[in-house]
Short mmCIF file of C-alpha atoms and ligand atoms in Angstrom, two decimals:
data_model
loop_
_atom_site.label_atom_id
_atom_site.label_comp_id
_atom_site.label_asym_id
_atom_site.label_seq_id
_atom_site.Cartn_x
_atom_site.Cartn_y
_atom_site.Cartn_z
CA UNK A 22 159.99 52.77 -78.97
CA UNK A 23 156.61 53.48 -78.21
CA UNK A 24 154.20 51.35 -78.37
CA UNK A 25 152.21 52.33 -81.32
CA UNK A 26 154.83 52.18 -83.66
CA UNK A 27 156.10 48.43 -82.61
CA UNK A 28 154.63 45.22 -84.03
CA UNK A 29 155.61 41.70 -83.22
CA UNK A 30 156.51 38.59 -85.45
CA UNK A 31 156.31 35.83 -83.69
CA UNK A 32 154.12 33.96 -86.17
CA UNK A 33 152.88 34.45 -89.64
CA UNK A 34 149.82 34.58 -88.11
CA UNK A 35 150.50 38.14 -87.26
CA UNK A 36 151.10 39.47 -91.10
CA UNK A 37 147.98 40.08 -92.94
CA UNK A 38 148.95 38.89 -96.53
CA UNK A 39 149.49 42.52 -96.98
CA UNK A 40 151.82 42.52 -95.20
CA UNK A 41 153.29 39.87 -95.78
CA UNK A 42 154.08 40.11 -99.57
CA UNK A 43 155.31 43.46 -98.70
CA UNK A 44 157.84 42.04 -96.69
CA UNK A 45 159.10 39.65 -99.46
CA UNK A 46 159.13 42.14 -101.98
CA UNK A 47 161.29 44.47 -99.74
CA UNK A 48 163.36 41.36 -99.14
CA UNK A 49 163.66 41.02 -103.01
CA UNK A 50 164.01 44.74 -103.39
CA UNK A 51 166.93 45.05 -100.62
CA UNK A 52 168.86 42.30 -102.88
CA UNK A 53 168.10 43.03 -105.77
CA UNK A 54 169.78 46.42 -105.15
CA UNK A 55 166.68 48.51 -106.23
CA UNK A 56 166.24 49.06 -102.57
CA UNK A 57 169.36 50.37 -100.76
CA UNK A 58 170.42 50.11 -97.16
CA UNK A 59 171.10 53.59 -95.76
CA UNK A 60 170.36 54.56 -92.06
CA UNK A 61 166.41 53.32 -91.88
CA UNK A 62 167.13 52.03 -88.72
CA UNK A 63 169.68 54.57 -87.44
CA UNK A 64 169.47 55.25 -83.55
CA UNK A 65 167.99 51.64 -82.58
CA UNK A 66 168.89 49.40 -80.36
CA UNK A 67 168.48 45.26 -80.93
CA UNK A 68 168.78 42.26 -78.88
CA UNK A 69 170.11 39.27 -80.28
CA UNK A 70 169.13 36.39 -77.72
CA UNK A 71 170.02 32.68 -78.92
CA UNK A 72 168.93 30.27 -76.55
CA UNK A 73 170.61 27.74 -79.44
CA UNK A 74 172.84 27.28 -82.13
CA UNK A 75 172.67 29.43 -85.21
CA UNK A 76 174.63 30.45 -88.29
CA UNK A 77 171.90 31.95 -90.80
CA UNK A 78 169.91 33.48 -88.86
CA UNK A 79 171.84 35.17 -85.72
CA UNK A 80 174.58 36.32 -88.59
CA UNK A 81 171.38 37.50 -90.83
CA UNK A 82 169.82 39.62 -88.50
CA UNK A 83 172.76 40.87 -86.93
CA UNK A 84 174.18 42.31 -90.49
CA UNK A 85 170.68 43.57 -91.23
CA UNK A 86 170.60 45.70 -88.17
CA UNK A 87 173.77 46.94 -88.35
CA UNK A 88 173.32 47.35 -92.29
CA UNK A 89 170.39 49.42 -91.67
CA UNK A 90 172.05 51.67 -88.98
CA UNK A 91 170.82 50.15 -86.19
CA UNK A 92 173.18 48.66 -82.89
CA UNK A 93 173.14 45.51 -81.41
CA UNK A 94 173.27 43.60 -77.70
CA UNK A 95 174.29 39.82 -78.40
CA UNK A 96 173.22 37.25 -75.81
CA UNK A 97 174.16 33.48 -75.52
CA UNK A 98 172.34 30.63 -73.66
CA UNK A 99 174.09 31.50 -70.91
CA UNK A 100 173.82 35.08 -70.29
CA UNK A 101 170.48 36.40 -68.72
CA UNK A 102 169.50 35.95 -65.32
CA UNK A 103 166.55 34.09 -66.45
CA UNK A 104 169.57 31.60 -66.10
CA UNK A 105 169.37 32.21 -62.16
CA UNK A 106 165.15 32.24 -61.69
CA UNK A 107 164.30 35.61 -62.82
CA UNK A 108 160.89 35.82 -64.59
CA UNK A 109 160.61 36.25 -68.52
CA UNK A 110 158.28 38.26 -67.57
CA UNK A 111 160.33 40.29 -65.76
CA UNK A 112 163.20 40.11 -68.15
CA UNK A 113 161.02 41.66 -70.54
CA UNK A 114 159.55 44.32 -68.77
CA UNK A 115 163.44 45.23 -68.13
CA UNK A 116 164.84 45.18 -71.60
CA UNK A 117 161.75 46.45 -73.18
CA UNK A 118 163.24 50.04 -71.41
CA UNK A 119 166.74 49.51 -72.96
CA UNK A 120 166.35 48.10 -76.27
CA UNK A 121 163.70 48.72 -79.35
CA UNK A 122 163.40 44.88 -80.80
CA UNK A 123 164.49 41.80 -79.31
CA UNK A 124 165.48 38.74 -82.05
CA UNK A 125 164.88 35.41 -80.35
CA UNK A 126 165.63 31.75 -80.99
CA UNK A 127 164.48 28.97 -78.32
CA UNK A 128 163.74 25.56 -78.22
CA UNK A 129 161.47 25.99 -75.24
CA UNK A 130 157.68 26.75 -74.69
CA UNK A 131 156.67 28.83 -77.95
CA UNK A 132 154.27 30.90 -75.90
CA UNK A 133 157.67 32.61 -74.33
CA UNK A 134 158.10 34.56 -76.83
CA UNK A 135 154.28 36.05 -76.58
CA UNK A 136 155.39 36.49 -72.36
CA UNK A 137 158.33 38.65 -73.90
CA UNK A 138 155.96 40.82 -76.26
CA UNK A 139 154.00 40.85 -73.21
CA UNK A 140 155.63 45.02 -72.85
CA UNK A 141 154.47 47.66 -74.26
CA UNK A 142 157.47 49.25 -75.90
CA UNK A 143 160.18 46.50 -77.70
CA UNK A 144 159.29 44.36 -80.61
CA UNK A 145 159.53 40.58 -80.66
CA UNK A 146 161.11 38.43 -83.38
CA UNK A 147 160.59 34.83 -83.34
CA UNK A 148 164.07 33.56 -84.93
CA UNK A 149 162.99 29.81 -84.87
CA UNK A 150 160.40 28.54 -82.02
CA UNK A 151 159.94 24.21 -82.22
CA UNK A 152 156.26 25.52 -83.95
CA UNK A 153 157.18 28.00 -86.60
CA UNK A 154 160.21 29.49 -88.54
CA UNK A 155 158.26 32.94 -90.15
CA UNK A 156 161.69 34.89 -90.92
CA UNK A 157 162.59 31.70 -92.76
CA UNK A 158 159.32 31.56 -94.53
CA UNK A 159 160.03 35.36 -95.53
CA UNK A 160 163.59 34.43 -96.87
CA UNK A 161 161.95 31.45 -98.72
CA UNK A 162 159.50 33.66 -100.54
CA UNK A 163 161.98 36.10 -101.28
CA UNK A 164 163.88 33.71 -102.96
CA UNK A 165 161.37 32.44 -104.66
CA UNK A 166 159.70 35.76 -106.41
CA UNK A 167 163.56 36.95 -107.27
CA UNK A 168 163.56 33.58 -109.30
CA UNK A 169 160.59 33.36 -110.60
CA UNK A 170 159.39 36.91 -110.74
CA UNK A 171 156.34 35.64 -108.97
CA UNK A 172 154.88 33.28 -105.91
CA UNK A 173 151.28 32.96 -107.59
CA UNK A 174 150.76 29.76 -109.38
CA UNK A 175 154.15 28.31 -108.24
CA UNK A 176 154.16 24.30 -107.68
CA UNK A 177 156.20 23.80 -104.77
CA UNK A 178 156.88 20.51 -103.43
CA UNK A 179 158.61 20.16 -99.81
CA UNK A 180 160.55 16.90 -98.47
CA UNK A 181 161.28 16.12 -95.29
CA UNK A 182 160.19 15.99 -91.60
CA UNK A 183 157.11 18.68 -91.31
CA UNK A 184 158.63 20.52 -88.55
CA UNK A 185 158.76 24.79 -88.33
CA UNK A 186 160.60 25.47 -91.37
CA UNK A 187 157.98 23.63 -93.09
CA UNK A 188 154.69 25.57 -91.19
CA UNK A 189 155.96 28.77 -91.30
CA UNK A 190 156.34 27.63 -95.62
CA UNK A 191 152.67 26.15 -95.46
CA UNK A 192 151.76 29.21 -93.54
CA UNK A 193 152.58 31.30 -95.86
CA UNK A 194 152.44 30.02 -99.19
CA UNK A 195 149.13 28.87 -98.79
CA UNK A 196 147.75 33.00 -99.19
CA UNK A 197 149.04 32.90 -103.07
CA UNK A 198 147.01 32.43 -105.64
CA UNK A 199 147.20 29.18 -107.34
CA UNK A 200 150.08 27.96 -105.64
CA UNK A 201 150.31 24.48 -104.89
CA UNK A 202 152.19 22.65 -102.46
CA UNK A 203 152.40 19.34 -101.91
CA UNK A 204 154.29 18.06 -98.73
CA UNK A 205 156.38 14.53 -98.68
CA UNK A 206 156.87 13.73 -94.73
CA UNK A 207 157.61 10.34 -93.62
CA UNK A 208 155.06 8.94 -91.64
CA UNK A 209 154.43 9.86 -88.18
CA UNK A 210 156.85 13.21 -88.98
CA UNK A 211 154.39 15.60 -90.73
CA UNK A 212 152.94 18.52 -89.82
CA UNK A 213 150.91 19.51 -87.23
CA UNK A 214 147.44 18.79 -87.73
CA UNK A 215 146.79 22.09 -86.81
CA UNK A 216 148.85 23.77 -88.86
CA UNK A 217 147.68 21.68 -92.02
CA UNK A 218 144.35 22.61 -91.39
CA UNK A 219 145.45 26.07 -91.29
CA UNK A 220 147.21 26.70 -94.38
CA UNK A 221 144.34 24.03 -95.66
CA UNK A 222 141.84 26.78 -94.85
CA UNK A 223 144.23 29.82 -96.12
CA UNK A 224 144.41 27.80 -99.47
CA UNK A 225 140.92 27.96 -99.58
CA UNK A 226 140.82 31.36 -99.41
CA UNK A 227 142.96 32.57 -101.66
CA UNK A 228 142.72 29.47 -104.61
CA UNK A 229 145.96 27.54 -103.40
CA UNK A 230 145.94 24.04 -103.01
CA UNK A 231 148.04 22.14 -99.78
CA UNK A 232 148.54 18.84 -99.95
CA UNK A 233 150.22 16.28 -97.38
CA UNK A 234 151.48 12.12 -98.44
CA UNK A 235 153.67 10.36 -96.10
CA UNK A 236 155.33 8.27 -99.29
CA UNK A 237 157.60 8.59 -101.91
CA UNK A 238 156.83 5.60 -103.62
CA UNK A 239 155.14 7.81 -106.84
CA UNK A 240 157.10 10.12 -108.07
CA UNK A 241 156.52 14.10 -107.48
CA UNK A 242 155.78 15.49 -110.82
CA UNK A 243 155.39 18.93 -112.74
CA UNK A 244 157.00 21.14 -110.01
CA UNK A 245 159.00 24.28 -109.80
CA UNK A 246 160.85 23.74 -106.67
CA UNK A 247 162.13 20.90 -104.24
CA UNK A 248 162.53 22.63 -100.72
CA UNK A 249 163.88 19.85 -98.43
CA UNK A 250 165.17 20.92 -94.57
CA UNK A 251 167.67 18.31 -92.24
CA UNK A 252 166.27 15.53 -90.48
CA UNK A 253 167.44 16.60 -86.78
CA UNK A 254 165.13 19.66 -86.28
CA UNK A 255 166.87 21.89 -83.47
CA UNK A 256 165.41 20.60 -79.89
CA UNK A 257 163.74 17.72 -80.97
CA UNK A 258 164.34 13.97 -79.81
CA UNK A 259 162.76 11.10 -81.95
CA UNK A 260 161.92 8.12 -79.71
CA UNK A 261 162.17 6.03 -82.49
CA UNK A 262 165.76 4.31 -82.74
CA UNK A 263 165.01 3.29 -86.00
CA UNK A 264 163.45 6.90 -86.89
CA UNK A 265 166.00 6.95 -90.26
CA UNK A 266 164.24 4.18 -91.99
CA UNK A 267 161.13 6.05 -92.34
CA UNK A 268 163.41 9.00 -93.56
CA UNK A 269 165.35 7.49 -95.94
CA UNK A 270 163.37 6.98 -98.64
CA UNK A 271 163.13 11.03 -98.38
CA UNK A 272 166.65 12.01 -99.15
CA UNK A 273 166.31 14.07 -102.16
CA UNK A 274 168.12 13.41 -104.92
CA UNK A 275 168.47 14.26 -108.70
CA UNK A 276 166.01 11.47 -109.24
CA UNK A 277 163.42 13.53 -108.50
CA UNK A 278 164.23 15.81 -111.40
CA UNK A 279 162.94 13.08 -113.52
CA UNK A 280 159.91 14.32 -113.99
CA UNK A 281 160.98 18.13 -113.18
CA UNK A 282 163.78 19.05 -115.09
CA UNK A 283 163.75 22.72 -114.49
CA UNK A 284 162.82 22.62 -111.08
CA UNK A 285 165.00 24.61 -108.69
CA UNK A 286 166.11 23.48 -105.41
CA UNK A 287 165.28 25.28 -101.99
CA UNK A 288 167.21 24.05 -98.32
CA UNK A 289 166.96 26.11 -95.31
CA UNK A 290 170.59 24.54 -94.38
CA UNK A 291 172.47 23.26 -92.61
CA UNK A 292 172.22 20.54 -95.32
CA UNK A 293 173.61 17.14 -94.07
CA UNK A 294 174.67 15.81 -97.21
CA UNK A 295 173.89 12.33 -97.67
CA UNK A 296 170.97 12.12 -95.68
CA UNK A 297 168.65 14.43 -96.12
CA UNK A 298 170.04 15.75 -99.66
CA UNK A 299 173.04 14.54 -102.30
CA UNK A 300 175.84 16.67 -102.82
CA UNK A 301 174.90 16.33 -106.10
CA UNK A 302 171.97 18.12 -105.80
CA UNK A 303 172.85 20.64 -103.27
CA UNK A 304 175.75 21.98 -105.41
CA UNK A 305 173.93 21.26 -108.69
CA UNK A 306 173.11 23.63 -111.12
CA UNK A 307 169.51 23.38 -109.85
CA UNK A 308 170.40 24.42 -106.32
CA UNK A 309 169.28 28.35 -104.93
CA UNK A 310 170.51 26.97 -101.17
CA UNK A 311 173.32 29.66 -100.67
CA UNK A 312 171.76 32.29 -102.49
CA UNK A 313 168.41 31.90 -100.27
CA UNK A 314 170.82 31.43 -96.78
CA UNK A 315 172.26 35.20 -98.30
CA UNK A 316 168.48 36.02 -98.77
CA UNK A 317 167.85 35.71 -94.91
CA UNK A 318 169.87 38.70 -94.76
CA UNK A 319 167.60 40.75 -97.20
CA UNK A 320 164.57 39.27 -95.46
CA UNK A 321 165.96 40.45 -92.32
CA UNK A 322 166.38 43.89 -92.92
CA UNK A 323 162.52 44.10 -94.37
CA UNK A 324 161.32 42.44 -91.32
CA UNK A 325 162.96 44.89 -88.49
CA UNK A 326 161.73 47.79 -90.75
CA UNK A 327 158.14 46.36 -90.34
CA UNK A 328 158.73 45.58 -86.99
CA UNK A 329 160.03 49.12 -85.65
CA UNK A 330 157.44 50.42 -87.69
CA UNK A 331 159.31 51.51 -90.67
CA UNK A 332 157.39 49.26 -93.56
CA UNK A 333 154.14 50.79 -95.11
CA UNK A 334 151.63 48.75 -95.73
CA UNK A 335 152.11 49.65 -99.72
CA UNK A 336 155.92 48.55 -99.17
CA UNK A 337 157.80 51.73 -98.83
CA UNK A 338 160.01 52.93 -95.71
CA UNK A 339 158.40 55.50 -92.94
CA UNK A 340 157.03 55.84 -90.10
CA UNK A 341 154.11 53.53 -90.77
N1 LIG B 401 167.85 28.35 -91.60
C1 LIG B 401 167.85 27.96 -90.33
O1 LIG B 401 167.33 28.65 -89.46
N2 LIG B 401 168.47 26.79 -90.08
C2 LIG B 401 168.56 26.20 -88.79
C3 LIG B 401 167.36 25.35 -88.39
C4 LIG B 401 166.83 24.39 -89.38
C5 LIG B 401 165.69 23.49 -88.94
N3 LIG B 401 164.42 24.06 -89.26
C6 LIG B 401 165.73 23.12 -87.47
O2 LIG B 401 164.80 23.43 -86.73
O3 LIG B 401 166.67 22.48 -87.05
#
């Protein structure tokens, strides 16, 4: 493609809110039905590279490409010659002639992925870096506004180990009006200072409020949604041997609907059931899991239009 029509996603740092809520509501309008998949991406080419294990996301943006018309190349950890000492660099410059997007998962150095979009002609996609999850963060708030109509004003409180499914959701949520979300991590697991500062700042901008405790000992109360992720993030040691005591007391578990009764419940999967969730909850009647893992898909397909250049600003398909 050339190079005025691509634009990268490696962070959610590179959507303007704009643009960002018109990705979610394609997302919601793609599975909703109201928005069908016909050939919008007909005549592309995209790389799938996954540097590590995936079930969501390579399957989600797979189908979306090939639901929107477009072809795919599939490559595994072990398939480049990066594998053999050639540059990223390099790499890029050479499938940047042959394909139009590139999806990528690694657990290595984040900044590769901004040495890939280092070309000029093939959009990058960051499919999970250590730092930040964004596609996830789209699927999230597409799940979110199909439930509740709306992601303004939303009480949102997130469980767990503050690792890139949990920026990318501070990130993002942080730009809606009135939302508020209030992070549980165990101690020494939360997020990045960084990024807390970030989404601190975003929240100040747009009337949200972020909030981070490392304790569970009071009781989370008055909120729409539980969004809790597994405790072994992809790539990541914990020095600590005895790194599950400070977890435990973060399992989520119908407990917490105590004071929350109609709260729904968000995981990015793969749940581990009986650590990091109950079974109880996870097939519950308060649980969205599966239907925001089918999401991805949706979210997918509105993110490779935006990146190729397809999404208006306003929403709509085109050339943008
Ligand atoms: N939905 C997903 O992409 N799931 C796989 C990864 C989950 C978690 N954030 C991790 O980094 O291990």
């Amino acid at each position: 493609m050339n190079a005025a029509a691509i634009r990268h996603l490696i962070s959610t740092h590179d959507l303007t809110d704009a643009e960002l809520t018109s990705l979610v509501e394609r997302g919601a309008g793609f599975a909703d039905g109201t928005i069908y998949p016909s050939d919008q991406l007909a005549g592309l080419v995209v790389g799938i590279l996954f540097l590590k294990t995936s079930t969501r996301t390579r399957t989600s943006f797979s189908t979306a490409a090939l639901r929107l018309g477009a072809q795919i190349v599939s490559y595994g950890p072990n398939d480049l010659q990066t594998n053999t000492g050639e540059s990223l660099s390099d790499t890029a410059e050479v499938l940047s002639r042959m394909l139009d997007m590139l999806v990528v998962r690694t657990s290595g150095d984040p900044a590769d992925l901004r040495t890939l979009a280092g070309q000029q002609r093939m959009a990058v996609v960051n499919a999970m870096t250590a730092d930040e999850h964004p596609t996830q963060a789209v699927a999230d708030l597409t799940t979110l506004l199909r439930h509740f109509g709306h992601v303004d004003g939303l009480r949102i409180c997130y469980v767990g180990e503050g690792n890139n499914t949990a920026a990318a959701l501070a990130l993002t949520l942080s730009r809606f009006k009135g939302v508020h979300l209030e992070l549980r991590t165990p101690p020494g697991y939360g997020l990045e200072p960084a990024i807390l500062s970030s989404a601190v700042e975003n929240a100040a901008n747009s009337g949200a409020t972020v909030t981070e405790l490392h304790t569970m000992d009071s009781a989370p109360a008055g909120f729409d949604a539980f969004y809790t992720t597994r405790w072994q993030t992809t790539g990541t040691i914990k020095p600590d041997p005895h790194w599950r005591d400070a977890f435990t007391p973060f399992q989520v578990t119908s407990a917490l609907w105590d004071k929350s009764p109609e709260a729904v419940f968000l995981h990015d999967l793969p749940a581990h059931r009986g650590e990091d969730v109950t079974t109880e909850v996870l097939e519950g009647p308060h649980s969205l899991a599966f239907d925001q893992a089918e999401n991805k898909m949706y979210a997918a397909m509105a993110v490779l239009e935006w990146c190729a250049g397809r999404l208006r600003s306003d929403g709509s398909s085109g050339t943008a």
